[in-house]
Coordinates of C-alpha atoms in Angstrom, one line a residue:
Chain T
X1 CA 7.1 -12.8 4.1
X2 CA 6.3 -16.7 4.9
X3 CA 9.6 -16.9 7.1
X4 CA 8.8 -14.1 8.9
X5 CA 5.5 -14.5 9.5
X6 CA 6.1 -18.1 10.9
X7 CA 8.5 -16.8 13.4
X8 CA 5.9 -13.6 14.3
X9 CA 3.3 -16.5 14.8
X10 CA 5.8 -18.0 17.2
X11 CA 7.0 -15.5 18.8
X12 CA 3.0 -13.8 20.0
X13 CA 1.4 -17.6 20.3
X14 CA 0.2 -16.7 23.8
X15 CA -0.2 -12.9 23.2
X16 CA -3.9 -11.4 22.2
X17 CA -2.4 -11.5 18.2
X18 CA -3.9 -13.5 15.4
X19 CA -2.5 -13.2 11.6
X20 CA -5.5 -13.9 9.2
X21 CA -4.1 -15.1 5.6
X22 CA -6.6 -13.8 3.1
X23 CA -5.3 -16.3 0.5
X24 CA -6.3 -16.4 -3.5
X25 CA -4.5 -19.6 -5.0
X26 CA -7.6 -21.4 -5.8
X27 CA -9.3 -24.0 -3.8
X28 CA -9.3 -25.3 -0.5
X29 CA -8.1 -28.5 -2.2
X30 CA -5.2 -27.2 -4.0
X31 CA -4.1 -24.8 -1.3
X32 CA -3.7 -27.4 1.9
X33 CA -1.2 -29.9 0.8
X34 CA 1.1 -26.4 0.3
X35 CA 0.3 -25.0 3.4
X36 CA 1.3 -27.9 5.3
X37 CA 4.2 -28.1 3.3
X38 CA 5.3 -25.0 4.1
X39 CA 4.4 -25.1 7.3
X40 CA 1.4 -22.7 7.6
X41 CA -0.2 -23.1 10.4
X42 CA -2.1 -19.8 11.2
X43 CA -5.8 -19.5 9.8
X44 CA -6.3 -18.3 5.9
X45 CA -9.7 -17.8 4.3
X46 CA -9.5 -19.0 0.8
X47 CA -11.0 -16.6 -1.5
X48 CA -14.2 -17.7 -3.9
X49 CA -13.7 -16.9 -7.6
X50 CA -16.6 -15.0 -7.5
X51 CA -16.8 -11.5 -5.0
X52 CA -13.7 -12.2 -3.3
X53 CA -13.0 -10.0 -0.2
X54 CA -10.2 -8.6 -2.2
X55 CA -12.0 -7.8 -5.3
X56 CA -14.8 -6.1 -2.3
X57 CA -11.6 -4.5 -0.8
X58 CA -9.9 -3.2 -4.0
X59 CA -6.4 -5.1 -3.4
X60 CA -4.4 -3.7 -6.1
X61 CA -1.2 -5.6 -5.4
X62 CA 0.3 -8.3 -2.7
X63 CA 1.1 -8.5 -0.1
X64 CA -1.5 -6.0 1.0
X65 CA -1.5 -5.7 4.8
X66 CA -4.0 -4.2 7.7
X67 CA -3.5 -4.4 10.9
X68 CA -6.2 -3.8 13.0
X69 CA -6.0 -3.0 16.6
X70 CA -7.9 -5.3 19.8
X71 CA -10.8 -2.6 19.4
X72 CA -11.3 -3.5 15.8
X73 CA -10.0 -0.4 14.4
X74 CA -7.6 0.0 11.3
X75 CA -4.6 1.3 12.4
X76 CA -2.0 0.5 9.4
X77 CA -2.2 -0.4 5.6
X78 CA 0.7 -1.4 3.7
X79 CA 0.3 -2.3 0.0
X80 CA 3.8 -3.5 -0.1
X81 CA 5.5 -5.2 3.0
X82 CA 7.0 -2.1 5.0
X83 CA 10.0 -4.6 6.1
X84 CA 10.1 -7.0 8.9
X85 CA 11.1 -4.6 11.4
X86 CA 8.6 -2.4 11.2
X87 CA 5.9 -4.8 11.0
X88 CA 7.2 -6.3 14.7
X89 CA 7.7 -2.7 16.1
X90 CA 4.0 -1.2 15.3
X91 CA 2.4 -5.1 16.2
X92 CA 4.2 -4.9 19.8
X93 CA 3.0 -1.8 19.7
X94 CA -0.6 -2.6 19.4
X95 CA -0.2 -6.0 21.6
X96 CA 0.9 -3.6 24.3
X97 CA -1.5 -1.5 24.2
X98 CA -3.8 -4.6 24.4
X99 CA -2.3 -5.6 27.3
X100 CA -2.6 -2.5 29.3
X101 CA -6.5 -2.3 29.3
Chain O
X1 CA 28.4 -1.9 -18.7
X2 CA 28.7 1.8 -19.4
X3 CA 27.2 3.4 -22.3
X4 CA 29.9 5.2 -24.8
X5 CA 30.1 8.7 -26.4
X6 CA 30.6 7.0 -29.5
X7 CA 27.1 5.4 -29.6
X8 CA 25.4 8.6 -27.9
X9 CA 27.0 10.1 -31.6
X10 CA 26.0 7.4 -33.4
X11 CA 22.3 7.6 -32.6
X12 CA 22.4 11.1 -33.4
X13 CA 23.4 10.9 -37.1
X14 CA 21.4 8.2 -38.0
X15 CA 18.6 10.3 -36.7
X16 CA 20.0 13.0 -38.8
X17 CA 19.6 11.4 -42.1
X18 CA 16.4 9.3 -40.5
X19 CA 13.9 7.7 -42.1
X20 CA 10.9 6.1 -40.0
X21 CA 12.7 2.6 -40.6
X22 CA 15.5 3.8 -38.9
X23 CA 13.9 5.4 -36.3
X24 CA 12.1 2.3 -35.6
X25 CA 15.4 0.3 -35.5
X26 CA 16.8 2.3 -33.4
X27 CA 14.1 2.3 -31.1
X28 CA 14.7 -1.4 -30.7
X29 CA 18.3 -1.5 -30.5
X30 CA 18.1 1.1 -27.9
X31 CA 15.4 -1.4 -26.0
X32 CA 17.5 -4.4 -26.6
X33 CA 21.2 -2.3 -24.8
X34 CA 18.8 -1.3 -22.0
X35 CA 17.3 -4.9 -21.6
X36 CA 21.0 -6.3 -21.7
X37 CA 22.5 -4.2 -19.3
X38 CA 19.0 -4.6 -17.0
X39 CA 20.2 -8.4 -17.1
X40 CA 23.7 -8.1 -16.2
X41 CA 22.4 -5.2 -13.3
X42 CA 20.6 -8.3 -12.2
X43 CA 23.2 -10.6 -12.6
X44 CA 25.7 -8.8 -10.6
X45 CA 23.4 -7.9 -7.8
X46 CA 22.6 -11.5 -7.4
X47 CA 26.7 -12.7 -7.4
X48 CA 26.7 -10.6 -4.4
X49 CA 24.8 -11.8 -2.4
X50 CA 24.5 -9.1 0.0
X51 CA 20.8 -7.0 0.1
X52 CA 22.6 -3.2 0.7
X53 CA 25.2 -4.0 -1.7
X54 CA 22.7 -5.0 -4.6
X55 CA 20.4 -2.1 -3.3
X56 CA 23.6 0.5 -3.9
X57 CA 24.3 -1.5 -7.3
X58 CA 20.7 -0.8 -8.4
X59 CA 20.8 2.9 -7.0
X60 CA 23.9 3.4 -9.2
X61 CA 21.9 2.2 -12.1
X62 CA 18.9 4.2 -11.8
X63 CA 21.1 7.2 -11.4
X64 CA 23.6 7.0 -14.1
X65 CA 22.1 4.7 -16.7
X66 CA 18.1 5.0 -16.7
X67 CA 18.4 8.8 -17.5
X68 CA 20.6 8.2 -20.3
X69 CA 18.6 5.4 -22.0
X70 CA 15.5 7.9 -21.3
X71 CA 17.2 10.8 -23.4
X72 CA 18.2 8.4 -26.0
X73 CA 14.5 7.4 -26.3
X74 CA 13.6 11.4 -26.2
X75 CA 16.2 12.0 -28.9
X76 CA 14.6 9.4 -31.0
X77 CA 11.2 10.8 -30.2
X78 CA 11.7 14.6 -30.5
X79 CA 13.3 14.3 -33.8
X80 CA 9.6 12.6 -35.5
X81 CA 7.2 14.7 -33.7
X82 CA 3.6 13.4 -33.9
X83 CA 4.8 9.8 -35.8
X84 CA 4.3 6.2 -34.4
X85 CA 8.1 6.2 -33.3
X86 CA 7.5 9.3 -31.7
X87 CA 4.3 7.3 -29.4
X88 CA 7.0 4.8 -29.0
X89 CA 9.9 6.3 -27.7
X90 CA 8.0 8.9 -25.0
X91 CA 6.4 5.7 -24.1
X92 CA 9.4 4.1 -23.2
X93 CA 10.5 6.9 -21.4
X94 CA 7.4 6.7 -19.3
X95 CA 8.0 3.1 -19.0
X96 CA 11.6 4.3 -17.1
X97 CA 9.6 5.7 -14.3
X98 CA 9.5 2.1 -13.0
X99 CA 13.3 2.5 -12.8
X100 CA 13.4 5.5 -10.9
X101 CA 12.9 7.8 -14.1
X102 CA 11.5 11.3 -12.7
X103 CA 12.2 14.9 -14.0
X104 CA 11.9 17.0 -17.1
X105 CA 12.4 14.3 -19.3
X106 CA 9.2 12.6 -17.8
X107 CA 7.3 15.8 -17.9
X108 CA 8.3 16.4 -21.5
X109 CA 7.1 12.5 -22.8
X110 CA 4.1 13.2 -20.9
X111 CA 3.7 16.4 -22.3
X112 CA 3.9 14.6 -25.8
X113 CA 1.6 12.2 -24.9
X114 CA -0.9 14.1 -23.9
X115 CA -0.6 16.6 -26.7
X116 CA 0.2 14.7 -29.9
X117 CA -1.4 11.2 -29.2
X118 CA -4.7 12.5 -27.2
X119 CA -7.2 10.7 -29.9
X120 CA -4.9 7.4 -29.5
X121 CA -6.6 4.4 -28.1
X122 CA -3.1 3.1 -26.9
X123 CA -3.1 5.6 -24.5
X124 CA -5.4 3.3 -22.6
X125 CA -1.9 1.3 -21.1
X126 CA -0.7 4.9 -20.1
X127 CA -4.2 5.7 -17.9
X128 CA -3.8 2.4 -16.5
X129 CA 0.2 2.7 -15.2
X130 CA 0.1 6.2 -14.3
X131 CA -2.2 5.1 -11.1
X132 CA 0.6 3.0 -10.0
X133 CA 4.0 5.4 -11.0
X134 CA 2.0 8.7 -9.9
X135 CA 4.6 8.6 -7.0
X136 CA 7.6 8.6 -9.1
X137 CA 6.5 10.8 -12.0
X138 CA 5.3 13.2 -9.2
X139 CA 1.5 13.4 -8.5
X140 CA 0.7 16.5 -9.5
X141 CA 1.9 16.0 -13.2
X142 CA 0.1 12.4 -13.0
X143 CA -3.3 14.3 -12.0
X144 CA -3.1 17.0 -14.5
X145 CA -2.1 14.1 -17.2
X146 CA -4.9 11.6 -16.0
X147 CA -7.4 14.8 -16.3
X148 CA -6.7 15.6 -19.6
X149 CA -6.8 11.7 -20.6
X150 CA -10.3 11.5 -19.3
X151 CA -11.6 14.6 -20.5
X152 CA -9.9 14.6 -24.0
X153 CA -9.8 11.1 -25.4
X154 CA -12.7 10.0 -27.6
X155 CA -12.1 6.3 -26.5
X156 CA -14.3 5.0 -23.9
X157 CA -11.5 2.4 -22.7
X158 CA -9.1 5.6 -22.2
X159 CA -11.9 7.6 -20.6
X160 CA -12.7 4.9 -18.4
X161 CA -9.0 3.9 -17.1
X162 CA -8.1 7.9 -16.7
X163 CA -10.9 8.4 -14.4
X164 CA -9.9 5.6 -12.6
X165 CA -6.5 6.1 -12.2
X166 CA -7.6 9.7 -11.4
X167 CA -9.4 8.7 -8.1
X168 CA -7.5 6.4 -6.9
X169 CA -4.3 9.1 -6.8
X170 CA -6.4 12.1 -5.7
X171 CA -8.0 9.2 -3.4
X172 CA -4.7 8.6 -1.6
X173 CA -4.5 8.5 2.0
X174 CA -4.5 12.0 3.1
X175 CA -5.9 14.6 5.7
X176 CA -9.9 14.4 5.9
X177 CA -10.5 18.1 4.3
X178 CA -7.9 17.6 1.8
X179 CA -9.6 18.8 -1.2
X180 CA -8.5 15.8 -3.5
X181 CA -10.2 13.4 -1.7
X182 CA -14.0 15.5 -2.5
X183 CA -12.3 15.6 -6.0
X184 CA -11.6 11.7 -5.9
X185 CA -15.6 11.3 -4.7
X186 CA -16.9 13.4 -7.7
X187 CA -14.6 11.4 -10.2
X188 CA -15.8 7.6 -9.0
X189 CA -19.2 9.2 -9.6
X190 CA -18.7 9.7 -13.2
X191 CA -17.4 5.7 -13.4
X192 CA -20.5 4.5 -12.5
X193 CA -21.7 5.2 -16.4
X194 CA -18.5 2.8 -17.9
X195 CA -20.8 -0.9 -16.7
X196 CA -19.6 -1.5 -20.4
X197 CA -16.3 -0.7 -20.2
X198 CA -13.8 -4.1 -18.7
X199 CA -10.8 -3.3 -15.9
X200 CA -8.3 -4.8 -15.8
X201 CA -9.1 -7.8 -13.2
X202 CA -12.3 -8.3 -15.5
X203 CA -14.9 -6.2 -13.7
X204 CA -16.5 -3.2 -15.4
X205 CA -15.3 0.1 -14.2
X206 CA -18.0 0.7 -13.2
X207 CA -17.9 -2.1 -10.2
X208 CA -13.9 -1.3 -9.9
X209 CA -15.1 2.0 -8.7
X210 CA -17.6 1.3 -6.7
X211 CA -14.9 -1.0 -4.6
X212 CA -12.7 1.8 -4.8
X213 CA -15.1 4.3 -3.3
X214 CA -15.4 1.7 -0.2
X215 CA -12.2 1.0 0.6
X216 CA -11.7 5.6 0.4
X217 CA -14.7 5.4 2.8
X218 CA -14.0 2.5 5.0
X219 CA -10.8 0.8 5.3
X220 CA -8.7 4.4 5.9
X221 CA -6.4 3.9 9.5
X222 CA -8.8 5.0 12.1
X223 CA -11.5 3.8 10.8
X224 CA -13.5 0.7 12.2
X225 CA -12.6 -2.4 10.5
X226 CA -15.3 -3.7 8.3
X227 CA -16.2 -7.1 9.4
X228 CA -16.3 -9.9 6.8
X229 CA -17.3 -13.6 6.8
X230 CA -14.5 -16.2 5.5
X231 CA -14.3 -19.9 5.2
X232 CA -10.6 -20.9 5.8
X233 CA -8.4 -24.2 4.2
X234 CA -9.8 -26.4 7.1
X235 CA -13.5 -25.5 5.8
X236 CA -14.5 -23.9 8.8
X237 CA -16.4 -20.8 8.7
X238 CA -15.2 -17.7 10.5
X239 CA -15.4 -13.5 11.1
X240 CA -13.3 -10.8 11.6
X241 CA -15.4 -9.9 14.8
X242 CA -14.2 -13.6 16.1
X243 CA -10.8 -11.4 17.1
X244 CA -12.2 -8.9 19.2
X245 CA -10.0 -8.1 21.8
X246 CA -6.9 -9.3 20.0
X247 CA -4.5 -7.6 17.8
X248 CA -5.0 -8.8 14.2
X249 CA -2.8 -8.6 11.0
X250 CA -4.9 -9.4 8.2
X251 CA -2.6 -10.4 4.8
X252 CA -4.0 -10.6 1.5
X253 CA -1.3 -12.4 -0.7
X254 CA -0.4 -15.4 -2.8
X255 CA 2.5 -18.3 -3.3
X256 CA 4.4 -16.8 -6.5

């Protein structure tokens, strides 16, 4: 996913996209020295032990993904990337459809 | 690579003349073959280095090999109806379903299962997997199997993880009058007795339901995005409703 997701970040920077990591590898203090290593640059909440947003959620697996439309509404779930090119064809998708109103 | 006849008639007389130690033995040695040539599957997908290749390579195995380790596990199993061996070779069968496994042979170790083993409390592992390999061993059999689980089982832990398992398959994503997902509500109702009974990721089964029941209510496609509040690596506090206006693909995941 990371590689792709880099170059998706890339590719929409001055499009209306965002990608929100919800990310559960422990603390803010652990996690930042690997995201700069690895060049994550896009926002990621980090997840408390307690009532994380994907205990709240019911993530059963990784990655799980949701793709929400510039209205706010849920348009795809995938527990399971669905593949790289269909991730880019339904965002562009959505982006357009941004664009047009 | 490719099992042999001989073996195959191997197997079958020493089940002939078996004795539960043998059966047990070859249980394992029939684990250990399948675990060896699961190795050199992996093996030789990686030397190729090429995804469709190795996706072809692994096709080929779940076609030709994966049904005959599964009727060499059945073989084992039919011939000591109702023993321990029995428990474990239908189990391993079930266990093939994450290779592909689907069919009669599935239908028959859950049959087993289901029949002979009902009071067992290691049936628990089998409510728990059947959630996640309902797909493969075809959902209506998973439902039925999961029902009968929940109903017929005397352990809580079994009870607990059936129903579970139950409503998140009938809970799928499906048309809105699809009668499943009424089914689905009624079953997460009955969770909310099992407070003393621990999931998986630690909560009761209670709580597991409950989050289950929200995301069947709230995070379908179509539905209005819940917001949430985060704090991200940088310490700053944000929400989802921050992105209004924008597209948003929200990932839940984790370095490996």
């Amino acid at each position: 996913m990371l590689p792709h997701e880099k170059a998706l970040v890339k590719r929409l920077q001055n499009k209306p996209f965002a990608l929100i990591g919800i990310n559960n590898d422990g603390p803010a203090t652990d996690v930042l020295p690997r995201f700069q290593k690895e060049g994550i640059t896009w926002r990621n909440a980090i997840e408390p032990e307690k009532d994380s947003l994907a205990s709240q959620w019911n993530v059963s697996g990784y990655p799980n993904l949701y793709l929400i439309d510039a209205l706010g509404v849920i348009r795809y779930h995938w527990l399971g990337s669905p593949g790289d090119d269909v991730l880019d064809q339904r965002i562009d998708e959505l982006v357009a459809e941004a664009q047009e109103k | 690579m490719m099992l042999t006849k001989p073996t195959l008639v191997l197997a079958l007389c020493l089940l002939g003349s078996g004795t539960a130690q043998d059966a047990r033995q070859e249980l394992q040695s029939i684990q250990q073959e399948y675990d060896q040539e699961f190795a050199e599957l992996l093996k030789a997908a990686k030397a190729l280095g090429d995804d469709k290749q190795a996706a072809a390579l692994f096709e080929e195995f779940q076609k030709t090999l994966v049904p005959e380790f599964a009727e060499r596990f059945a073989l084992v199993a039919r011939a000591h109806p109702g023993t321990e061996d029995a428990f474990e070779g239908w189990s391993r069968v079930i266990d093939l379903s994450s290779q592909g496994l689907s069919g009669e042979r599935t239908a028959e170790a859950l049959g087993a299962l289901t029949r002979d083993f009902l009071t067992s409390e290691k049936l628990e592992s089998l409510a728990i997997n059947l959630r996640f390999e309902a797909s493969v061993v075809g959902e209506e059999r998973s439902i039925e199997a999961l029902r009968k689980l929940a109903a017929g089982s005397p352990h809580r832990k079994v009870q607990a993880a059936a129903w579970y398992s139950l409503a998140a398959v009938l809970g799928e994503e499906r048309k809105p009058d699809d009668p499943r997902l009424a089914e689905a509500q009624q079953v997460l109702a009955r969770l909310a007795s099992y407070d003393d009974v621990e999931a998986l990721d630690g909560r009761s089964y209670a709580k597991a339901a409950a989050a289950l029941r929200f995301a069947l209510e709230h995070l379908r496609p179509g539905q209005l995005c819940p917001d949430f509040k985060a704090v991200d690596a940088e310490g700053a506090g944000f929400q989802l409703s921050d992105y209004k206006g924008k597209v948003v693909l929200i990932d839940f995941w984790g370095f490996w």
